[in-house]
């Protein structure tokens, strides 16, 4: 991802995230092949034209030998990526343990894993120690690659200690931290044994960003209630030093989706899908297979809708595309079996010899197929139990400018704050309410769909990923300049 223009480079941006935006596969002792995973973050940061971006993160593979590490470092350098090498034990304790088993469920209000509460509580300390150790390893790589004037942007709950470690190394470093998940109410955060250390570590950053104003407010409340610091409209103050806290709602590269709909291959997919589901309304769910996405709840609500509306049974189909993630975590394995079991039961109950009401796929779809699916969908169902933002809802809206389908959206997704006026908002825990929303969506008159879609399309195309990144980085620069001016006075 080279910069598309050749303007002079003014400042370097070091983007630090747990995972690099590439997957590495070892081909030989000293050879690697790299595949770019072009997610939202990559396209967002490509849009920050004022900066030259370097990525720092884990490549997702264990590379114990020096030959392999050197070769991978060289291969990644061509992609402007710098690896952090984590061994298996650290990955197990830091990534699977503290990040995915403790912080992730807690930040999404799901508490600790149900059947594992005591075991998790016992292993907490060792996982927390590994978490700090991993953060030190990230800090070490940043420090070795830092040049004066660089802007360092740390991402997500994996790296909450990074701002503190970086500032200890060099207090002048410009450090921002952004959380992609919700930040929960202080009543939830205060149950974490390491609650204070985590907050203090994040507060070392110059700028702390969240998707919504609510998450920012929860963070400030946690700092005032747990640490006894002063919350101001600007952020959190500690002995005269201000950490700026603000909302920076992420968006998508909407143009990429809109342009894709013109590609002949996508048009061909659209034609095939229309033929395949002719005479039936298409409902769509696209999620990572994660408990926060509320997939079982969504499917149960669809079952309720079919139960209550027999006339719709052969006229509607739900396509649920669920890409498996974190497959080595037992909770996720249980979720997969649970979803399969529910889908099987409902298809057995309402299916016929020639058609089933739910098509469930456990896999990732390529970009073109995904765009085609979004384009033919009549009703998209996003029923996350909690979600930092939820980009699937944005992607669906971007692909709907000719169809004007309806978005049913969980009120617990950050996106509800931006797309709420155009979507039908639901409480995903209430399957009767979601079933009623499905009925409302399928029967919605064209004028109302048009009006709702206009609102959402306008938002999605004007609040893009590129603007999000530019806004965060320029705010970080301004924050540091203001802090310097305050100190001089
Ligand atoms: P995620 O939890 O991964 O992101 P989301 O924002 O919906 O959730 O993004 C998922 C991305 O993966 C989308 O771009 C989607 O197209 C893609 N995807 C999902 N399932 C897929 C499938 N089966 N096949 C192909 N692609 C698939 C986290 C937070 C979110 C926050 C983002 C960005 O949990 O709340 O919006 O980061 O900050």
Coordinates of C-alpha atoms and ligand atoms in Angstrom, one line a residue:
X1 CA 0.0 0.0 0.0
X2 CA 2.2 2.7 -1.3
X3 CA 1.1 6.3 -1.0
X4 CA -1.0 7.1 -4.1
X5 CA 0.6 10.5 -4.6
X6 CA 4.1 11.8 -4.5
X7 CA 3.8 14.8 -2.3
X8 CA 6.7 15.4 0.1
X9 CA 6.5 13.4 3.3
X10 CA 6.3 15.5 6.4
X11 CA 5.7 13.3 9.3
X12 CA 5.8 9.5 10.0
X13 CA 2.8 7.8 11.6
X14 CA 3.6 4.6 13.5
X15 CA 0.4 2.6 13.8
X16 CA 0.7 0.0 16.5
X17 CA -1.9 -2.8 16.7
X18 CA -1.9 -6.3 18.0
X19 CA -2.0 -7.8 14.5
X20 CA -0.2 -6.5 11.4
X21 CA -2.4 -6.1 8.3
X22 CA -0.8 -9.1 6.7
X23 CA -0.9 -12.8 7.2
X24 CA 2.5 -14.5 6.9
X25 CA 3.0 -18.1 5.7
X26 CA 6.4 -19.7 5.9
X27 CA 7.5 -21.2 2.6
X28 CA 11.1 -22.3 3.6
X29 CA 13.7 -21.7 6.2
X30 CA 14.2 -18.1 5.1
X31 CA 11.3 -17.4 2.8
X32 CA 7.9 -16.1 3.6
X33 CA 4.8 -15.2 1.6
X34 CA 2.6 -12.4 2.7
X35 CA -1.0 -11.7 2.1
X36 CA -2.5 -8.4 2.8
X37 CA -5.7 -8.5 4.8
X38 CA -7.3 -5.3 3.6
X39 CA -9.5 -4.4 6.5
X40 CA -11.1 -1.1 7.5
X41 CA -8.0 0.0 9.4
X42 CA -5.7 -0.4 6.3
X43 CA -8.0 1.6 4.0
X44 CA -8.6 4.2 6.7
X45 CA -4.9 4.9 7.2
X46 CA -4.2 4.9 3.5
X47 CA -6.3 8.0 3.5
X48 CA -4.1 9.9 5.8
X49 CA -2.1 11.6 3.1
X50 CA -0.1 13.9 5.3
X51 CA 1.8 11.0 6.8
X52 CA 4.0 8.2 5.9
X53 CA 2.7 5.2 7.7
X54 CA 4.6 2.3 9.3
X55 CA 2.8 -0.6 10.9
X56 CA 4.0 -2.3 14.0
X57 CA 2.4 -5.6 15.3
X58 CA 2.4 -9.3 15.6
X59 CA 2.3 -11.3 12.3
X60 CA 0.1 -14.0 13.8
X61 CA 2.8 -16.7 13.6
X62 CA 5.3 -18.2 16.0
X63 CA 8.8 -17.8 14.6
X64 CA 11.2 -19.3 17.2
X65 CA 14.4 -19.2 15.1
X66 CA 16.6 -16.3 14.2
X67 CA 16.9 -17.1 10.5
X68 CA 13.1 -17.1 10.2
X69 CA 12.7 -13.9 12.2
X70 CA 15.3 -12.1 10.0
X71 CA 13.7 -13.3 6.8
X72 CA 10.2 -12.3 7.9
X73 CA 11.5 -8.9 9.1
X74 CA 13.0 -8.3 5.6
X75 CA 9.8 -9.4 3.8
X76 CA 7.6 -7.3 6.0
X77 CA 9.8 -4.2 5.5
X78 CA 8.8 -4.1 1.9
X79 CA 5.2 -3.7 3.1
X80 CA 6.3 -1.0 5.6
X81 CA 5.5 -3.4 8.4
X82 CA 7.6 -4.1 11.4
X83 CA 7.1 -7.3 13.4
X84 CA 6.8 -7.9 17.1
X85 CA 7.8 -11.6 17.8
X86 CA 5.7 -13.2 20.5
X87 CA 6.3 -16.7 21.6
X88 CA 3.6 -19.4 22.1
X89 CA 3.4 -19.0 25.9
X90 CA 3.0 -15.2 25.7
X91 CA 0.4 -15.5 23.0
X92 CA -1.5 -18.1 25.1
X93 CA -1.5 -16.0 28.2
X94 CA -1.6 -12.5 26.8
X95 CA -3.8 -12.9 23.6
X96 CA -6.0 -15.9 24.3
X97 CA -6.0 -15.3 28.0
X98 CA -6.1 -11.7 29.2
X99 CA -7.2 -10.1 25.9
X100 CA -9.8 -12.5 24.6
X101 CA -10.9 -14.2 27.8
X102 CA -11.0 -11.3 30.2
X103 CA -11.0 -7.8 28.5
X104 CA -13.0 -8.7 25.4
X105 CA -16.1 -10.2 27.3
X106 CA -15.9 -7.6 30.0
X107 CA -15.8 -4.6 27.7
X108 CA -18.8 -6.0 26.0
X109 CA -20.7 -6.5 29.3
X110 CA -20.6 -10.3 29.0
X111 CA -18.7 -10.8 32.2
X112 CA -16.2 -13.6 32.5
X113 CA -16.8 -16.9 30.7
X114 CA -19.7 -18.6 32.4
X115 CA -18.4 -22.1 33.2
X116 CA -14.9 -20.9 33.8
X117 CA -15.3 -18.1 36.3
X118 CA -13.1 -19.4 39.1
X119 CA -10.5 -20.8 36.8
X120 CA -10.2 -17.5 35.1
X121 CA -10.0 -15.7 38.4
X122 CA -7.2 -18.0 39.5
X123 CA -5.2 -17.6 36.3
X124 CA -5.8 -13.8 36.2
X125 CA -2.5 -12.8 37.7
X126 CA -0.3 -14.8 35.4
X127 CA -2.3 -13.6 32.4
X128 CA -2.0 -10.0 33.5
X129 CA 1.7 -10.4 33.9
X130 CA 2.0 -11.8 30.4
X131 CA -0.2 -8.9 29.1
X132 CA 2.2 -6.3 30.5
X133 CA 5.2 -8.3 29.2
X134 CA 3.6 -8.4 25.7
X135 CA 3.0 -4.6 25.9
X136 CA 6.6 -4.1 26.9
X137 CA 7.7 -6.1 23.8
X138 CA 5.5 -3.9 21.6
X139 CA 7.0 -0.8 23.3
X140 CA 10.5 -2.1 22.7
X141 CA 9.9 -2.4 19.0
X142 CA 8.3 1.1 18.8
X143 CA 11.2 2.6 20.7
X144 CA 13.8 1.0 18.4
X145 CA 12.0 2.3 15.3
X146 CA 10.9 5.7 16.6
X147 CA 12.4 8.9 15.0
X148 CA 11.9 12.3 16.5
X149 CA 8.7 13.9 15.4
X150 CA 6.9 10.6 14.7
X151 CA 3.3 10.3 15.7
X152 CA 2.5 7.0 17.5
X153 CA -1.1 5.7 17.3
X154 CA -1.8 2.7 19.5
X155 CA -4.9 0.6 18.8
X156 CA -7.3 -1.3 21.0
X157 CA -7.6 -3.2 24.2
X158 CA -4.6 -5.4 23.6
X159 CA -2.3 -2.4 24.1
X160 CA -3.5 -0.4 27.1
X161 CA -0.1 -0.3 28.7
X162 CA 1.6 0.9 25.6
X163 CA 1.1 4.7 26.1
X164 CA 2.6 4.4 29.6
X165 CA 5.7 2.4 28.5
X166 CA 6.3 4.7 25.5
X167 CA 6.1 7.9 27.6
X168 CA 8.5 6.4 30.1
X169 CA 10.9 5.9 27.3
X170 CA 10.4 9.4 25.8
X171 CA 8.0 11.8 27.4
X172 CA 8.0 13.9 24.2
X173 CA 6.7 11.2 22.0
X174 CA 3.2 12.1 20.6
X175 CA 1.1 9.1 21.6
X176 CA -2.6 8.5 20.8
X177 CA -4.7 5.5 21.8
X178 CA -7.9 4.4 20.2
X179 CA -10.4 1.7 21.5
X180 CA -12.3 -0.2 18.8
X181 CA -14.6 -1.9 21.4
X182 CA -17.1 -0.2 23.7
X183 CA -15.7 1.1 27.0
X184 CA -18.1 -0.2 29.6
X185 CA -19.8 1.6 32.5
X186 CA -17.4 2.3 35.4
X187 CA -19.5 -0.2 37.4
X188 CA -18.3 -3.0 35.0
X189 CA -14.8 -1.7 34.7
X190 CA -14.3 -1.5 38.5
X191 CA -14.7 -5.3 38.8
X192 CA -11.4 -5.8 37.0
X193 CA -8.6 -6.6 39.5
X194 CA -6.2 -4.5 37.4
X195 CA -8.8 -1.6 36.9
X196 CA -6.6 1.2 38.2
X197 CA -3.3 0.2 36.5
X198 CA -5.1 -0.1 33.2
X199 CA -6.7 3.4 33.4
X200 CA -3.4 5.0 34.5
X201 CA -1.5 3.4 31.7
X202 CA -4.0 4.7 29.1
X203 CA -4.0 8.1 30.6
X204 CA -0.3 8.4 29.8
X205 CA -1.4 9.0 26.2
X206 CA -1.9 12.6 24.9
X207 CA -5.2 11.7 23.2
X208 CA -7.6 8.9 24.0
X209 CA -10.3 8.1 21.5
X210 CA -13.5 6.1 21.4
X211 CA -16.2 5.4 18.8
X212 CA -19.0 7.2 20.7
X213 CA -19.5 9.9 23.2
X214 CA -21.0 7.4 25.6
X215 CA -17.8 5.3 25.7
X216 CA -15.7 8.4 26.2
X217 CA -18.0 9.4 29.1
X218 CA -17.8 5.9 30.7
X219 CA -14.0 6.2 30.5
X220 CA -13.9 9.6 32.1
X221 CA -16.3 8.4 34.9
X222 CA -14.1 5.4 35.5
X223 CA -11.1 7.7 36.0
X224 CA -13.0 10.0 38.3
X225 CA -14.7 7.3 40.4
X226 CA -11.9 4.7 40.5
X227 CA -8.8 7.0 40.4
X228 CA -10.4 10.0 42.0
X229 CA -9.2 12.3 39.2
X230 CA -10.9 15.3 37.8
X231 CA -13.1 14.9 34.6
X232 CA -13.4 18.0 32.5
X233 CA -15.2 18.6 29.2
X234 CA -11.8 18.2 27.5
X235 CA -10.8 14.9 29.2
X236 CA -9.1 13.8 32.5
X237 CA -6.8 16.0 34.5
X238 CA -4.2 14.7 36.9
X239 CA -2.0 17.2 38.8
X240 CA -2.2 19.8 36.0
X241 CA -1.6 17.3 33.2
X242 CA -4.6 16.9 30.8
X243 CA -5.3 13.7 28.8
X244 CA -7.6 14.7 26.1
X245 CA -10.6 12.2 25.7
X246 CA -12.9 12.4 22.7
X247 CA -15.2 10.5 20.4
X248 CA -14.0 9.7 16.9
X249 CA -16.7 7.5 15.2
X250 CA -15.0 5.3 12.5
X251 CA -16.5 4.9 9.0
X252 CA -15.8 2.8 5.9
X253 CA -14.2 3.4 2.6
X254 CA -17.7 3.8 1.0
X255 CA -16.4 4.6 -2.5
X256 CA -14.7 1.1 -2.6
X257 CA -18.0 -0.6 -2.0
X258 CA -20.0 1.7 -4.4
X259 CA -17.3 1.2 -7.2
X260 CA -17.3 -2.6 -6.6
X261 CA -21.0 -2.8 -7.6
X262 CA -20.0 -1.8 -11.2
X263 CA -17.4 -4.6 -11.5
X264 CA -18.7 -7.2 -14.1
X265 CA -17.8 -10.1 -11.7
X266 CA -20.0 -8.5 -9.0
X267 CA -22.8 -7.9 -11.5
X268 CA -22.6 -11.6 -12.4
X269 CA -22.8 -12.6 -8.7
X270 CA -25.8 -10.3 -8.3
X271 CA -27.6 -11.9 -11.2
X272 CA -26.9 -15.4 -9.9
X273 CA -28.2 -14.6 -6.4
X274 CA -31.3 -12.9 -7.8
X275 CA -32.1 -16.1 -9.8
X276 CA -31.3 -18.4 -6.9
X277 CA -33.7 -16.6 -4.5
X278 CA -36.3 -15.4 -7.0
X279 CA -39.7 -15.0 -5.4
X280 CA -38.2 -14.8 -1.9
X281 CA -37.1 -11.8 0.2
X282 CA -33.5 -12.0 1.3
X283 CA -32.5 -11.3 4.8
X284 CA -28.8 -11.2 5.6
X285 CA -26.5 -11.5 8.6
X286 CA -22.7 -11.0 8.2
X287 CA -20.6 -11.4 11.4
X288 CA -17.5 -12.8 12.9
X289 CA -18.7 -15.8 14.8
X290 CA -18.4 -14.2 18.2
X291 CA -20.7 -14.1 21.2
X292 CA -20.9 -10.3 21.1
X293 CA -22.6 -10.5 17.7
X294 CA -25.8 -12.1 19.0
X295 CA -26.1 -14.7 16.3
X296 CA -28.1 -17.3 18.3
X297 CA -30.5 -14.5 19.4
X298 CA -30.9 -13.4 15.8
X299 CA -31.7 -16.9 14.6
X300 CA -34.2 -17.5 17.4
X301 CA -35.9 -14.2 16.5
X302 CA -36.2 -15.3 12.9
X303 CA -37.7 -18.6 14.1
X304 CA -40.3 -16.6 16.1
X305 CA -41.1 -14.6 13.0
X306 CA -41.7 -17.7 11.0
X307 CA -43.8 -19.2 13.8
X308 CA -46.0 -16.2 13.9
X309 CA -46.2 -15.5 10.2
X310 CA -46.9 -18.8 8.4
X311 CA -47.6 -17.0 5.1
X312 CA -44.0 -15.8 4.9
X313 CA -42.5 -19.3 5.4
X314 CA -41.8 -20.0 1.8
X315 CA -41.3 -16.3 0.8
X316 CA -38.2 -15.4 2.9
X317 CA -34.7 -16.7 3.4
X318 CA -32.1 -15.8 6.0
X319 CA -28.5 -16.0 4.8
X320 CA -26.2 -16.0 7.8
X321 CA -22.5 -15.7 7.0
X322 CA -20.4 -16.2 10.1
X323 CA -16.6 -16.2 9.7
X324 CA -15.0 -18.3 12.5
X325 CA -12.6 -16.5 14.7
X326 CA -10.5 -17.4 17.8
X327 CA -11.2 -21.0 17.0
X328 CA -8.9 -22.3 19.7
X329 CA -10.9 -20.7 22.5
X330 CA -13.4 -23.2 24.0
X331 CA -16.2 -20.6 24.4
X332 CA -16.0 -19.9 20.6
X333 CA -16.1 -23.7 19.8
X334 CA -19.3 -24.0 22.0
X335 CA -20.9 -21.0 20.2
X336 CA -20.3 -22.7 16.8
X337 CA -22.0 -25.9 17.9
X338 CA -24.8 -23.9 19.5
X339 CA -25.5 -22.0 16.2
X340 CA -25.3 -25.2 14.1
X341 CA -27.8 -26.9 16.5
X342 CA -30.3 -24.0 16.3
X343 CA -30.1 -23.7 12.5
X344 CA -30.5 -27.4 12.1
X345 CA -33.6 -27.5 14.3
X346 CA -35.2 -24.5 12.5
X347 CA -34.5 -25.9 9.1
X348 CA -35.9 -29.3 10.1
X349 CA -39.0 -27.5 11.4
X350 CA -39.8 -25.1 8.6
X351 CA -37.8 -26.5 5.6
X352 CA -39.3 -28.3 2.7
X353 CA -37.9 -30.9 0.3
X354 CA -36.7 -28.1 -2.0
X355 CA -36.0 -25.1 0.3
X356 CA -34.7 -24.3 3.8
X357 CA -35.4 -21.0 5.6
X358 CA -31.8 -20.5 6.8
X359 CA -28.5 -20.8 4.9
X360 CA -25.7 -20.7 7.4
X361 CA -22.1 -20.5 6.2
X362 CA -19.1 -20.8 8.5
X363 CA -16.7 -18.9 6.4
X364 CA -15.3 -15.7 5.1
X365 CA -16.6 -14.4 1.7
X366 CA -14.4 -12.6 -0.7
X367 CA -15.0 -8.9 -1.2
X368 CA -16.9 -9.2 -4.5
X369 CA -19.2 -11.9 -3.3
X370 CA -19.9 -9.9 -0.1
X371 CA -20.8 -6.8 -2.1
X372 CA -23.1 -8.8 -4.3
X373 CA -24.8 -10.2 -1.2
X374 CA -25.2 -6.8 0.4
X375 CA -26.7 -5.5 -2.9
X376 CA -29.5 -8.2 -3.2
X377 CA -30.5 -8.1 0.4
X378 CA -34.0 -6.8 1.4
X379 CA -33.4 -6.7 5.1
X380 CA -30.0 -6.8 7.0
X381 CA -30.0 -8.0 10.6
X382 CA -27.3 -6.7 12.9
X383 CA -28.2 -7.8 16.4
X384 CA -25.0 -7.4 18.3
X385 CA -25.4 -7.7 22.1
X386 CA -22.6 -5.0 22.2
X387 CA -20.4 -3.7 19.4
X388 CA -17.9 -0.9 19.4
X389 CA -19.3 0.4 16.1
X390 CA -20.2 -2.4 13.6
X391 CA -19.0 -1.8 10.1
X392 CA -21.2 -4.4 8.5
X393 CA -24.2 -2.1 8.9
X394 CA -22.2 0.7 7.1
X395 CA -21.1 -1.7 4.3
X396 CA -24.7 -2.8 3.7
X397 CA -26.0 0.7 3.4
X398 CA -23.2 1.6 1.0
X399 CA -24.3 -1.2 -1.4
X400 CA -28.0 -0.5 -1.2
X401 CA -28.4 2.6 -3.3
X402 CA -30.6 0.9 -5.9
X403 CA -32.5 -1.5 -3.7
X404 CA -33.2 0.6 -0.6
X405 CA -33.3 -2.3 1.8
X406 CA -34.0 -2.0 5.5
X407 CA -31.4 -2.2 8.3
X408 CA -32.5 -3.8 11.6
X409 CA -29.8 -2.6 14.0
X410 CA -29.1 -3.4 17.6
X411 CA -29.4 -0.4 19.9
X412 CA -26.2 -1.7 21.6
X413 CA -24.0 -1.2 18.5
X414 CA -22.1 2.1 18.3
X415 CA -23.6 2.4 14.8
X416 CA -27.0 2.9 16.4
X417 CA -25.9 6.4 17.3
X418 CA -25.2 7.3 13.6
X419 CA -27.6 5.2 11.7
X420 CA -30.4 5.1 14.3
X421 CA -32.7 7.5 12.4
X422 CA -32.6 5.3 9.3
X423 CA -32.6 1.9 10.8
X424 CA -35.2 0.0 12.9
X425 CA -33.5 -0.1 16.3
X426 CA -34.0 -3.2 18.4
X427 CA -33.0 -4.7 21.7
X428 CA -31.4 -8.0 20.5
X429 CA -32.2 -9.7 23.8
X430 CA -35.9 -9.4 23.1
X431 CA -36.7 -11.8 20.3
X432 CA -40.3 -10.9 20.2
X433 CA -39.3 -7.3 19.4
X434 CA -36.8 -8.4 16.8
X435 CA -39.5 -10.7 15.2
X436 CA -41.8 -7.7 15.1
X437 CA -39.1 -5.6 13.5
X438 CA -38.6 -8.3 10.8
X439 CA -42.3 -8.1 10.0
X440 CA -42.2 -4.3 9.9
X441 CA -39.1 -4.3 7.6
X442 CA -40.5 -6.9 5.2
X443 CA -43.8 -4.9 4.9
X444 CA -42.3 -1.4 4.8
X445 CA -43.6 0.8 2.0
X446 CA -41.2 2.0 -0.6
X447 CA -41.4 5.7 0.4
X448 CA -40.4 5.0 4.0
X449 CA -37.6 2.7 2.9
X450 CA -36.4 5.5 0.6
X451 CA -36.5 8.1 3.3
X452 CA -34.6 5.9 5.8
X453 CA -32.0 4.8 3.3
X454 CA -31.3 8.4 2.2
X455 CA -30.5 9.3 5.8
X456 CA -28.1 6.4 6.3
X457 CA -26.5 6.6 2.8
X458 CA -25.8 10.3 3.4
X459 CA -24.1 9.5 6.7
X460 CA -22.0 6.5 5.4
X461 CA -20.7 8.4 2.4
X462 CA -19.8 11.5 4.3
X463 CA -18.3 10.0 7.5
X464 CA -15.6 7.8 6.0
X465 CA -12.7 5.8 7.4
X466 CA -10.2 8.3 5.8
X467 CA -11.8 11.2 7.6
X468 CA -11.8 9.3 10.9
X469 CA -8.1 8.7 10.7
X470 CA -7.3 12.2 9.5
X471 CA -9.4 13.7 12.3
X472 CA -7.7 11.6 15.0
X473 CA -4.2 12.3 13.9
X474 CA -4.7 16.0 13.4
X475 CA -6.4 16.2 16.8
X476 CA -3.4 14.4 18.3
X477 CA -1.0 16.9 16.8
X478 CA -3.1 19.8 18.0
X479 CA -3.4 18.3 21.5
X480 CA 0.3 18.1 21.8
X481 CA 0.9 21.6 20.6
X482 CA -1.7 23.0 23.0
X483 CA -0.1 21.0 25.9
X484 CA 3.3 22.6 25.0
X485 CA 1.8 26.0 25.0
X486 CA 0.2 25.5 28.4
X487 CA 3.5 24.3 29.8
X488 CA 5.3 27.4 28.4
X489 CA 2.8 29.7 30.1
Ligands
LIG1 P1 -15.4 -6.4 14.3 O1 -15.9 -7.0 15.5 O2 -14.6 -7.4 13.4 O3 -14.5 -5.1 14.5 P2 -17.2 -5.0 12.3 O4 -17.0 -3.6 12.6 O5 -18.5 -5.4 11.9 O6 -16.7 -6.0 13.5 O7 -16.2 -5.4 11.1 C1 -16.1 -6.7 10.6 C2 -15.5 -6.7 9.2 O8 -15.2 -8.0 8.8 C3 -16.3 -6.0 8.2 O9 -15.5 -5.3 7.3 C4 -16.9 -7.2 7.4 O10 -17.2 -7.0 6.0 C5 -15.9 -8.3 7.6 N1 -16.6 -9.6 7.7 C6 -17.3 -10.1 8.8 N2 -17.8 -11.3 8.5 C7 -17.3 -11.6 7.2 C8 -17.5 -12.7 6.4 N3 -18.2 -13.8 6.7 N4 -16.9 -12.7 5.2 C9 -16.2 -11.6 4.8 N5 -16.0 -10.5 5.6 C10 -16.6 -10.5 6.8 C11 -14.1 -4.3 15.6 C12 -15.2 -3.9 16.6 C13 -16.3 -3.2 15.9 C14 -15.7 -2.0 15.1 C15 -14.5 -2.4 14.3 C16 -13.8 -1.2 13.8 O11 -15.7 -5.1 17.3 O12 -17.4 -2.8 16.7 O13 -16.7 -1.4 14.3 O14 -13.6 -3.1 15.1 O15 -13.4 -0.3 14.8

